[in-house]
PDB file of C-alpha atoms in Angstrom:
ATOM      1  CA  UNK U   1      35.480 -17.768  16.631  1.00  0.00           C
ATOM      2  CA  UNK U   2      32.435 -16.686  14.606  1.00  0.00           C
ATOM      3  CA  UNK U   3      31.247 -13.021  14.328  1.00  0.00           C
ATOM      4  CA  UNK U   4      27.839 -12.314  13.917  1.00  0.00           C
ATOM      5  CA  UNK U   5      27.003  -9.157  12.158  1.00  0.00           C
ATOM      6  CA  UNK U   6      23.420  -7.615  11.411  1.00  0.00           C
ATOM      7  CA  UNK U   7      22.239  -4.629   9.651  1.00  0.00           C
ATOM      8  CA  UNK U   8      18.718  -4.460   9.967  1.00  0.00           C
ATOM      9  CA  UNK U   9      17.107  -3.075   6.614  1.00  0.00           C
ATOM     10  CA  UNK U  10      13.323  -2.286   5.706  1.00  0.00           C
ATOM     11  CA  UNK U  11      11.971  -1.673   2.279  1.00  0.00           C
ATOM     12  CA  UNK U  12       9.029   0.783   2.847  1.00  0.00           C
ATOM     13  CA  UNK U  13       9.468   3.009  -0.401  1.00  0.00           C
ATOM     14  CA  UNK U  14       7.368   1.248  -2.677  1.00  0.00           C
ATOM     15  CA  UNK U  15       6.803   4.095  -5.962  1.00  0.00           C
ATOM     16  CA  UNK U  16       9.008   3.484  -8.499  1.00  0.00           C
ATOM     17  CA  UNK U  17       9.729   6.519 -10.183  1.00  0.00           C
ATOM     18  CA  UNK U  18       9.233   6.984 -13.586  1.00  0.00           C
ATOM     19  CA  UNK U  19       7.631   9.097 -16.946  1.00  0.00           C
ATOM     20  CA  UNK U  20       5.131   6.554 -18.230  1.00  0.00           C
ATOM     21  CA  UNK U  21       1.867   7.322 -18.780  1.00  0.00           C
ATOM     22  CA  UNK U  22       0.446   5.068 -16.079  1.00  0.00           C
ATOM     23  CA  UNK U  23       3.008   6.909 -14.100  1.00  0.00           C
ATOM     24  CA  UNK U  24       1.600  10.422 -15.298  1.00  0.00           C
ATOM     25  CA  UNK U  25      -2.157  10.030 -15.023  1.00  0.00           C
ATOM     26  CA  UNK U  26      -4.237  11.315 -12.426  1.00  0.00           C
ATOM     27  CA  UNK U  27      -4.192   9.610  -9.225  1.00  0.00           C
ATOM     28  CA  UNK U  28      -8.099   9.758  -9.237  1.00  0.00           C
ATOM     29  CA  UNK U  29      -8.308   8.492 -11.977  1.00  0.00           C
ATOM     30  CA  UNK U  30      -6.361   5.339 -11.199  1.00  0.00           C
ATOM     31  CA  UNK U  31      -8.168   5.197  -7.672  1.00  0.00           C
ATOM     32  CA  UNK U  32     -11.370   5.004  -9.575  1.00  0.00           C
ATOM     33  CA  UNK U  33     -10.212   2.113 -11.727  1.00  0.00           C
ATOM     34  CA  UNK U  34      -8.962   0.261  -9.108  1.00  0.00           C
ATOM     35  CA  UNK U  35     -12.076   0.172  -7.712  1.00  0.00           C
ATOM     36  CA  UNK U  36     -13.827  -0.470 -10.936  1.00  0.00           C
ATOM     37  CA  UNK U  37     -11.444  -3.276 -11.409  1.00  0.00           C
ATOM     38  CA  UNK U  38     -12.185  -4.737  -8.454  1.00  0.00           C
ATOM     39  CA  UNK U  39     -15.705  -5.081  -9.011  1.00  0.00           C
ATOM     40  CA  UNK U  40     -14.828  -6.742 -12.343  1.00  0.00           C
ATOM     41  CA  UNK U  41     -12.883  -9.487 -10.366  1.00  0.00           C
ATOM     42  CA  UNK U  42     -15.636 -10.265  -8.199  1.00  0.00           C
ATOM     43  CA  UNK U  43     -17.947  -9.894 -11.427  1.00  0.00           C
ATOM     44  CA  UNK U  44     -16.346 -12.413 -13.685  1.00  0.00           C
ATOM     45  CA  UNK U  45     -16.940 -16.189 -13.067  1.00  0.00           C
ATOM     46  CA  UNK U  46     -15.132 -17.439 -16.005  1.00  0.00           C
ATOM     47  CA  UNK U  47     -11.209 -18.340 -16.301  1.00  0.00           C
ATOM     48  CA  UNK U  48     -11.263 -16.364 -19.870  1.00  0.00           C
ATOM     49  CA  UNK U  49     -12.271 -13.208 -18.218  1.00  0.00           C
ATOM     50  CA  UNK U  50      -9.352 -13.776 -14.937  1.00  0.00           C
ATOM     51  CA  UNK U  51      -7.176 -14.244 -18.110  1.00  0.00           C
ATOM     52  CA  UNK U  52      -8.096 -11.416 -19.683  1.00  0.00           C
ATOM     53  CA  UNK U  53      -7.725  -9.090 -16.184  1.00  0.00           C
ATOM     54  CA  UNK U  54      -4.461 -10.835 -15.348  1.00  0.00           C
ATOM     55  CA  UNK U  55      -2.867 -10.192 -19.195  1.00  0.00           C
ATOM     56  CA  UNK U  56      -4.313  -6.608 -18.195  1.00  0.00           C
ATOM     57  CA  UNK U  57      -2.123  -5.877 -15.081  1.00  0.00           C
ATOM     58  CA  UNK U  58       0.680  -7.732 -16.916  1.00  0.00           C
ATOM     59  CA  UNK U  59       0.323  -5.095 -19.782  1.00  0.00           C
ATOM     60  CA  UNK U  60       0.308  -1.999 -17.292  1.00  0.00           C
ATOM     61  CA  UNK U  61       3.016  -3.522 -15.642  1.00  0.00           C
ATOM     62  CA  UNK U  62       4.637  -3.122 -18.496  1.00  0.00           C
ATOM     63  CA  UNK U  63       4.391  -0.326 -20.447  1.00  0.00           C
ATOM     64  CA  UNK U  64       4.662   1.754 -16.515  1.00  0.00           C
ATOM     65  CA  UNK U  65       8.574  -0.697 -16.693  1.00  0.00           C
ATOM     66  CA  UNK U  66       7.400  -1.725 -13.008  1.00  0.00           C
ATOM     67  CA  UNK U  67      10.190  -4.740 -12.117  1.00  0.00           C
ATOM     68  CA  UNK U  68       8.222  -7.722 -12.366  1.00  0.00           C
ATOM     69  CA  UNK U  69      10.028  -9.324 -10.011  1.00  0.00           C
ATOM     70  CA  UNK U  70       9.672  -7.145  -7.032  1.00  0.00           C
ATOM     71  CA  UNK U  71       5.978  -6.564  -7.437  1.00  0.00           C
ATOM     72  CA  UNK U  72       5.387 -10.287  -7.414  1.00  0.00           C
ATOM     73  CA  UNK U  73       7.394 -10.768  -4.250  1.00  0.00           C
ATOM     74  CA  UNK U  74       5.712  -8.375  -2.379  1.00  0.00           C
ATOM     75  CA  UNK U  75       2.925 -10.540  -2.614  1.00  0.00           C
ATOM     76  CA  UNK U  76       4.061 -13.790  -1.138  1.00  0.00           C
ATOM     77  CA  UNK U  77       2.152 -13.290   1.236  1.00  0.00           C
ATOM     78  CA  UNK U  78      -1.328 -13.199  -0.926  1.00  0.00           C
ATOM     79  CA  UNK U  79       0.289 -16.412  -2.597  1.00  0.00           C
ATOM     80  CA  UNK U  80       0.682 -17.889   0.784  1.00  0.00           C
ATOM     81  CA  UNK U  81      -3.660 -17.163   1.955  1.00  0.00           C
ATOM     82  CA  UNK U  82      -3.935 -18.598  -1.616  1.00  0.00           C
ATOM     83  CA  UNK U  83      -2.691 -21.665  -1.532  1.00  0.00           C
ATOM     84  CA  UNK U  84      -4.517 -21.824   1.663  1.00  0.00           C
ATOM     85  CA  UNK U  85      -7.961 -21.197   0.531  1.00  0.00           C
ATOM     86  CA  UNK U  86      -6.955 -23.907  -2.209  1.00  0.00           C
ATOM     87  CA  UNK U  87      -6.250 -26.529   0.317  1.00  0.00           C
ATOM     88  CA  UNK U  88      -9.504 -25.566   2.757  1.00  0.00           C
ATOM     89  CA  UNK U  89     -11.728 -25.821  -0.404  1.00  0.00           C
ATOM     90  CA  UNK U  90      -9.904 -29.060  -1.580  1.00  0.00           C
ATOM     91  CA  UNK U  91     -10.885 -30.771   1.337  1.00  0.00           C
ATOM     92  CA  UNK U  92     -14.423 -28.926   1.131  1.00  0.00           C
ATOM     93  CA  UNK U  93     -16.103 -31.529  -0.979  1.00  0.00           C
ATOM     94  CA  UNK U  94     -19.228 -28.698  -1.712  1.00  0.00           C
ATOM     95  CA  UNK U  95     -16.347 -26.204  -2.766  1.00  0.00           C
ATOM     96  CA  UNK U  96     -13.667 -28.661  -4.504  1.00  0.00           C
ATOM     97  CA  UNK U  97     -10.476 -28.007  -5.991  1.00  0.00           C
ATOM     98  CA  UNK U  98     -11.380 -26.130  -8.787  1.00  0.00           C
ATOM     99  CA  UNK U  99     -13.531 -23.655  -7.826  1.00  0.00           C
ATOM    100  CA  UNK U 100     -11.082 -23.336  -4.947  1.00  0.00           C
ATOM    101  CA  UNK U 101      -8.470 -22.688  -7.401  1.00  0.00           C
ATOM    102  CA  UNK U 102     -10.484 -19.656  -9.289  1.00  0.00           C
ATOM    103  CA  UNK U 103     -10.821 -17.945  -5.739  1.00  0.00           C
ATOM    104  CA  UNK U 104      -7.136 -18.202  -5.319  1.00  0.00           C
ATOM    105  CA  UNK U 105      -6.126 -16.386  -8.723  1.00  0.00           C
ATOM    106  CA  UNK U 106      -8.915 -13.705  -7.762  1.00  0.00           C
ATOM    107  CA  UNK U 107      -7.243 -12.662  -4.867  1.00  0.00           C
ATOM    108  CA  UNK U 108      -4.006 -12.686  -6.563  1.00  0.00           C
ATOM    109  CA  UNK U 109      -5.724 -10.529  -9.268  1.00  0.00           C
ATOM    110  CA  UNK U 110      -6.928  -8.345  -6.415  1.00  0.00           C
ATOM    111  CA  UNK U 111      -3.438  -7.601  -5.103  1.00  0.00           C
ATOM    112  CA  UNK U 112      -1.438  -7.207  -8.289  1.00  0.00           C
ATOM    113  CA  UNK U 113      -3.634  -4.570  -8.824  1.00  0.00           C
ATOM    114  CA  UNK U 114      -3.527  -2.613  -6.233  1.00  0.00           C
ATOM    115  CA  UNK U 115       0.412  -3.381  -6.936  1.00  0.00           C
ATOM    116  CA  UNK U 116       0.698  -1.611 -10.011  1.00  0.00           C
ATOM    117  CA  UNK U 117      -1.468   1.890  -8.810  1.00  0.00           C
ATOM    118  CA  UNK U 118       0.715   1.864  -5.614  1.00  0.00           C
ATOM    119  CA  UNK U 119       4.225   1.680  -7.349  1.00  0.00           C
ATOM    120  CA  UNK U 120       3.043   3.919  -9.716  1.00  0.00           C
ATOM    121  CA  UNK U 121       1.486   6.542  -7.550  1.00  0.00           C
ATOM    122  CA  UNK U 122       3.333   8.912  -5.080  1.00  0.00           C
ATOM    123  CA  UNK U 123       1.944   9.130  -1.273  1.00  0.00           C
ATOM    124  CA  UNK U 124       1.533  12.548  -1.867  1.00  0.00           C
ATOM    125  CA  UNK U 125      -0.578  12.140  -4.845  1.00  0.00           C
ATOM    126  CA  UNK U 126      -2.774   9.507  -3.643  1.00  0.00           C
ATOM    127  CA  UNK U 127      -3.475  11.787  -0.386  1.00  0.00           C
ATOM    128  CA  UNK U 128      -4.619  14.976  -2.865  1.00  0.00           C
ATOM    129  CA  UNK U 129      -7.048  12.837  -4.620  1.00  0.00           C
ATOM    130  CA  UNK U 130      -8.413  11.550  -1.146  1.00  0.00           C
ATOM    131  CA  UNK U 131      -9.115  15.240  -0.467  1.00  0.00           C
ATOM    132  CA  UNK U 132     -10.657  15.288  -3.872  1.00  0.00           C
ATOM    133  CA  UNK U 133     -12.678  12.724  -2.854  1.00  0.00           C
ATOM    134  CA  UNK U 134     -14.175  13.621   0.074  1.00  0.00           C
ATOM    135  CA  UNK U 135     -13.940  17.333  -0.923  1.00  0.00           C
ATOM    136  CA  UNK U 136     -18.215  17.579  -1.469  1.00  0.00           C
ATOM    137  CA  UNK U 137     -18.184  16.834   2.377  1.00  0.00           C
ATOM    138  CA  UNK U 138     -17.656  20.296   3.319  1.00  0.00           C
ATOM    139  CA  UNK U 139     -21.104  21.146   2.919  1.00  0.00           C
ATOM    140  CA  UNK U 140     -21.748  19.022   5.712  1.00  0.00           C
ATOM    141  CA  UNK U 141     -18.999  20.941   7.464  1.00  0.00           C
ATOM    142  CA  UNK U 142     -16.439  17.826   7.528  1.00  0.00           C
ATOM    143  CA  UNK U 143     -13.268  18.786   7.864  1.00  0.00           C
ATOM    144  CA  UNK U 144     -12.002  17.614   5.081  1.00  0.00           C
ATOM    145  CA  UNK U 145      -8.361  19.344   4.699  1.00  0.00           C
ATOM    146  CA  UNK U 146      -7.721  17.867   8.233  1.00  0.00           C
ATOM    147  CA  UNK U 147      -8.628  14.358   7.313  1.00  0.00           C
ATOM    148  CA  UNK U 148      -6.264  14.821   4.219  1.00  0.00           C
ATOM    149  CA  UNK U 149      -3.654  15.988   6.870  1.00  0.00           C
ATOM    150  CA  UNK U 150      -3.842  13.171   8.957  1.00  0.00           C
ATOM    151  CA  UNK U 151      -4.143  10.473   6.405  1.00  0.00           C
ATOM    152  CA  UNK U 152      -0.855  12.256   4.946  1.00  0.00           C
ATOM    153  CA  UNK U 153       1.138  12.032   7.896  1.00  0.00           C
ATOM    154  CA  UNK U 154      -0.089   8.519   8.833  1.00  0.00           C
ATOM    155  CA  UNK U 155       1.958   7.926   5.423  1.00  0.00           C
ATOM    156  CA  UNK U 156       4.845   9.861   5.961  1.00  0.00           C
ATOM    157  CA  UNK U 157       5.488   8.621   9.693  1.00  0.00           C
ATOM    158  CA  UNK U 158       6.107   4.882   8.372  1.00  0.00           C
ATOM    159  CA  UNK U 159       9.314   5.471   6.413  1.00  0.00           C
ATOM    160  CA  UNK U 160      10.365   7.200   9.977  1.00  0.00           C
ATOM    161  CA  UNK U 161       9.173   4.399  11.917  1.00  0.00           C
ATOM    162  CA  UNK U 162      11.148   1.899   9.830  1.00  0.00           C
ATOM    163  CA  UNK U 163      14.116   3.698   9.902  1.00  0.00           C
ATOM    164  CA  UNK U 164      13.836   4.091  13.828  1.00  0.00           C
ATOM    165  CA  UNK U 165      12.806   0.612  13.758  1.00  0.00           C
ATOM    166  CA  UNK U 166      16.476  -0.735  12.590  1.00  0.00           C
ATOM    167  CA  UNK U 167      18.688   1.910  14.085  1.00  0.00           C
ATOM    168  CA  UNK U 168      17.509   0.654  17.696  1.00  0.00           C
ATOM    169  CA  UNK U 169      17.896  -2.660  16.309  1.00  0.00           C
ATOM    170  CA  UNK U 170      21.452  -2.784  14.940  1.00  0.00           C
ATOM    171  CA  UNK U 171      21.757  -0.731  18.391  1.00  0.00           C
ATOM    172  CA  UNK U 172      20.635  -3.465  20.810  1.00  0.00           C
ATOM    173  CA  UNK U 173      22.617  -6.361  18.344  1.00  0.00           C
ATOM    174  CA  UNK U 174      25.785  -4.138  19.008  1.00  0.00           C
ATOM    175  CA  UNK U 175      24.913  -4.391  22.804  1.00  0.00           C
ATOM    176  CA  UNK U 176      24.687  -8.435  22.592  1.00  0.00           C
ATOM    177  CA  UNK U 177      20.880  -8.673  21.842  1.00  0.00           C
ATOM    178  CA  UNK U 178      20.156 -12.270  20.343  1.00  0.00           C
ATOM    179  CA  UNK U 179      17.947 -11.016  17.555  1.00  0.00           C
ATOM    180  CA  UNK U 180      18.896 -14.503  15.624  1.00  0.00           C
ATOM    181  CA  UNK U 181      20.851 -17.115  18.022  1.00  0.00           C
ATOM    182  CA  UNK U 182      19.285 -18.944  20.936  1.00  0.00           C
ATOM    183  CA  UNK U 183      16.073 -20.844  21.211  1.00  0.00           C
ATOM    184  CA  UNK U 184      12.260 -18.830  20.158  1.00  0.00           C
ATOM    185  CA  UNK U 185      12.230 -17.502  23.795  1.00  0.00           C
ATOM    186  CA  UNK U 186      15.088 -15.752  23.754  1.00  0.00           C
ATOM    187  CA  UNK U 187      14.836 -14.367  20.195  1.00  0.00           C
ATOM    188  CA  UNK U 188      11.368 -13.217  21.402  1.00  0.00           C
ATOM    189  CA  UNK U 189      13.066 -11.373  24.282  1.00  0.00           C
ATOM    190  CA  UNK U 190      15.100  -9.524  22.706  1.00  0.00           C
ATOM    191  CA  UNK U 191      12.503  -7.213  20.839  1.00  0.00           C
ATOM    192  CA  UNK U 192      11.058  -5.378  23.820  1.00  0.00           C
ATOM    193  CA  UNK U 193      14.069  -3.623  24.056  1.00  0.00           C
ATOM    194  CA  UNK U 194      13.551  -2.351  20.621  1.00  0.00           C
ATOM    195  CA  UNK U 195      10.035  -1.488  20.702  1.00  0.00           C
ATOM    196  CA  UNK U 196       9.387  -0.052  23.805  1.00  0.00           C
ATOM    197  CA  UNK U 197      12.193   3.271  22.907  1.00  0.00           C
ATOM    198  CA  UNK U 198      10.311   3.112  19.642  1.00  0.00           C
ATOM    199  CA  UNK U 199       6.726   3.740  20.884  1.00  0.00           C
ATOM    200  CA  UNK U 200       8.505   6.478  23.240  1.00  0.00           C
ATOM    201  CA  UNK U 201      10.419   8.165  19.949  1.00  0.00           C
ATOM    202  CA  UNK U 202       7.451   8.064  18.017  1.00  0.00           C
ATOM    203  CA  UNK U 203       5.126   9.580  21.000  1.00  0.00           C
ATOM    204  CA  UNK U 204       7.920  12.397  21.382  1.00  0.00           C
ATOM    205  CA  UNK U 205       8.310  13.032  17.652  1.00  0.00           C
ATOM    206  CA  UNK U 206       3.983  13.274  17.379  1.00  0.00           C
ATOM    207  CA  UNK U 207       4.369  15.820  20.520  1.00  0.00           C
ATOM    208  CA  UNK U 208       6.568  17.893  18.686  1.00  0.00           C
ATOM    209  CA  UNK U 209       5.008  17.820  15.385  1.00  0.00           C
ATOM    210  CA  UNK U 210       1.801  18.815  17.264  1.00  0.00           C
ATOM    211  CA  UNK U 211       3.799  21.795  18.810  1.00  0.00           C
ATOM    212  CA  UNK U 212       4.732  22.926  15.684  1.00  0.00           C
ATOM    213  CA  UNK U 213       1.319  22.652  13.623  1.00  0.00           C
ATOM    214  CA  UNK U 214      -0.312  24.962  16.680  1.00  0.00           C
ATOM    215  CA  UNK U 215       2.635  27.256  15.859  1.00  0.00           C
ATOM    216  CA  UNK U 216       1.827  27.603  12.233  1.00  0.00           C
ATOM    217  CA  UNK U 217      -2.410  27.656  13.101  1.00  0.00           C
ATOM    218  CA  UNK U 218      -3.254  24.404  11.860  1.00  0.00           C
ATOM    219  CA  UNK U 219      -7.234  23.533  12.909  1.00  0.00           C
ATOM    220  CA  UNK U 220      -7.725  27.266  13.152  1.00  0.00           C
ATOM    221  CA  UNK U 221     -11.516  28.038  11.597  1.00  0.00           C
ATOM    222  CA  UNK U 222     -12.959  29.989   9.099  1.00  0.00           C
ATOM    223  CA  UNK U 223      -9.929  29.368   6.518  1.00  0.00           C
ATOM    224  CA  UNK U 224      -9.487  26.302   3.727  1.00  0.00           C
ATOM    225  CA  UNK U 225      -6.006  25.244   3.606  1.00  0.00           C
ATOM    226  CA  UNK U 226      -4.538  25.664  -0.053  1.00  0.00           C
ATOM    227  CA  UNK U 227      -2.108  23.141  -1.597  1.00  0.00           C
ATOM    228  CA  UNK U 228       1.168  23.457  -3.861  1.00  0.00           C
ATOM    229  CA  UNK U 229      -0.138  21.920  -6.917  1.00  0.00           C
ATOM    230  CA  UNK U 230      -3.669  21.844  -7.580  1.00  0.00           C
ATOM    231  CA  UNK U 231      -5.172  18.820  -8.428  1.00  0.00           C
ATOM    232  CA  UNK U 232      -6.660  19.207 -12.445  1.00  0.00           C
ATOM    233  CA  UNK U 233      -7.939  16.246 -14.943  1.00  0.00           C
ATOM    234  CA  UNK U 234      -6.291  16.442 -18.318  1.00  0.00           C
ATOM    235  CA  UNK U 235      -7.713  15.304 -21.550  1.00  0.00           C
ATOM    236  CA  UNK U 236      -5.264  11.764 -21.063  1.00  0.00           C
ATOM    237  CA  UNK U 237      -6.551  10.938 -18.011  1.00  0.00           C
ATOM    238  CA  UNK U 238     -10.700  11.641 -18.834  1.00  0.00           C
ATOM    239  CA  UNK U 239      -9.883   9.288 -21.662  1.00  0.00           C
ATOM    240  CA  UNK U 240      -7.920   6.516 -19.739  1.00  0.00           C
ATOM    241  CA  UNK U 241     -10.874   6.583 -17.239  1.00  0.00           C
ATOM    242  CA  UNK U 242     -13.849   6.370 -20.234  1.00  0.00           C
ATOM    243  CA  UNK U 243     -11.676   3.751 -21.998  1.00  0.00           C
ATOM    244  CA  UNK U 244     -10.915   1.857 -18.678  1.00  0.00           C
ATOM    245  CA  UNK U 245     -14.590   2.104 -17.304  1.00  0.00           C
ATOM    246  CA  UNK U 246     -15.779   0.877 -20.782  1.00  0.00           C
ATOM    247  CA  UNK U 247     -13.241  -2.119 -21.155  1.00  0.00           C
ATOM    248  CA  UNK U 248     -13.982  -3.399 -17.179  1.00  0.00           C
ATOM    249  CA  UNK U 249     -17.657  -2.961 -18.154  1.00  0.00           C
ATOM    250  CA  UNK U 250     -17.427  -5.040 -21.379  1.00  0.00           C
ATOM    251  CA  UNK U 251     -15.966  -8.045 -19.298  1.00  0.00           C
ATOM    252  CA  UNK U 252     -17.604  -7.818 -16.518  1.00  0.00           C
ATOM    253  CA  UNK U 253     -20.751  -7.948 -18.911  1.00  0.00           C
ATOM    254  CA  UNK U 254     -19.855 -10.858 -21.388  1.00  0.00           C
ATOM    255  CA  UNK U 255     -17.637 -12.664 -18.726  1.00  0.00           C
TER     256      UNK U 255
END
């Protein structure tokens, strides 16, 4: 008799901890290159200059000792649109297989870099330097703390929902759910069962959370919510950011 055993398991933590200095520079900093650097990938038509911006993320990958391995797996599915827009434009015959080619490393180049300021950055420091960000909104009377708030918990509720995503799965498997025997139908079956307590978990977590942020006077006016650790540019990071902006200039310029 076979036995069938499943342990459902979700990888949602995707910083890598470490004391590099791609690891210790300021999150706004690395937000603004990002962006910079994506301009420079849209910018550059020649394979030199993808070179050049690929060798770049290799070299931050690098010297922040970001596994190579995982950060290319988690984008399979970036390879997998690639190799489609290869095929579309190869049968294209005003695109061809070249040029379809160069649009398939770009948005490779896109994602690894997004790759290596995500493992790099902590949720919590990417949601202070959104509330940076947006903080010259408050003259307009945004409320910008609460935006900060809600983009931080949108963060911190996916870890939860994964976890609460494979405890009610190994649940209904122990019950007999057919999570991986039987034909599509049935395999397709057996997930209602998991999500519908899920939505109902996650609605009566959000009531309670909201229960206790009235308790503590969250969206009460006339106050600015404080933080922990204020958010302040060093001397590194100003550099990193001139040096960075300069080098993505220089290519996108001569490339």
């Amino acid at each position: 008799m076979l036995r069938y055993t499943s342990r459902m398991q979700l990888r949602v933590n995707t910083y890598i901890d470490g004391d590099s200095f791609v690891h210790t520079c300021d999150a706004r900093v690395k937000v603004l290159l990002l962006c910079a650097y994506t301009a420079t990938v849209f910018w550059v038509e020649t394979w030199v200059g993808q070179f050049l911006l690929g060798f770049l993320c290799l070299m931050l990958a690098l010297s922040a000792r970001v596994p190579l391995g995982r950060m290319l797996a988690m984008g399979i599915p970036v390879y997998m649109m690639a190799a489609l827009t290869v095929l579309f434009a190869s049968i294209n015959s005003q695109v061809g297989f070249a040029l379809g080619c160069f649009y398939g490393v770009r948005m490779i180049l896109l994602i690894l870099g997004s790759f290596v300021v995500v493992l790099t950055t902590t949720s919590t420091a990417l949601t202070d330097a959104l509330r940076s960000f947006v903080s010259p909104l408050r003259v307009l009377h945004v409320p910008v703390d609460d935006i900060a708030m809600v983009f931080s918990m949108a963060i911190r509720f996916i870890p939860l929902m994964a976890q609460e995503i494979c405890a009610i799965h190994d649940a209904q498997f122990s019950r007999g759910a057919s999570f991986h025997r039987g034909g599509l139908w049935q395999r397709v079956s057996a997930w209602p069962p998991v999500f519908i307590p899920l939505f109902v978990g996650m609605f009566r977590r959000a009531d309670k959370l909201s229960v206790a942020m009235d308790a503590r006077c969250y969206g009460a006016r006339g106050g600015r919510r404080t933080s922990l650790r204020e958010c302040r540019m060093t001397p590194a990071s100003v550099a990193a950011l001139a040096v960075g902006l300069g080098l993505l200039a220089v290519m996108a310029l001569l490339l």
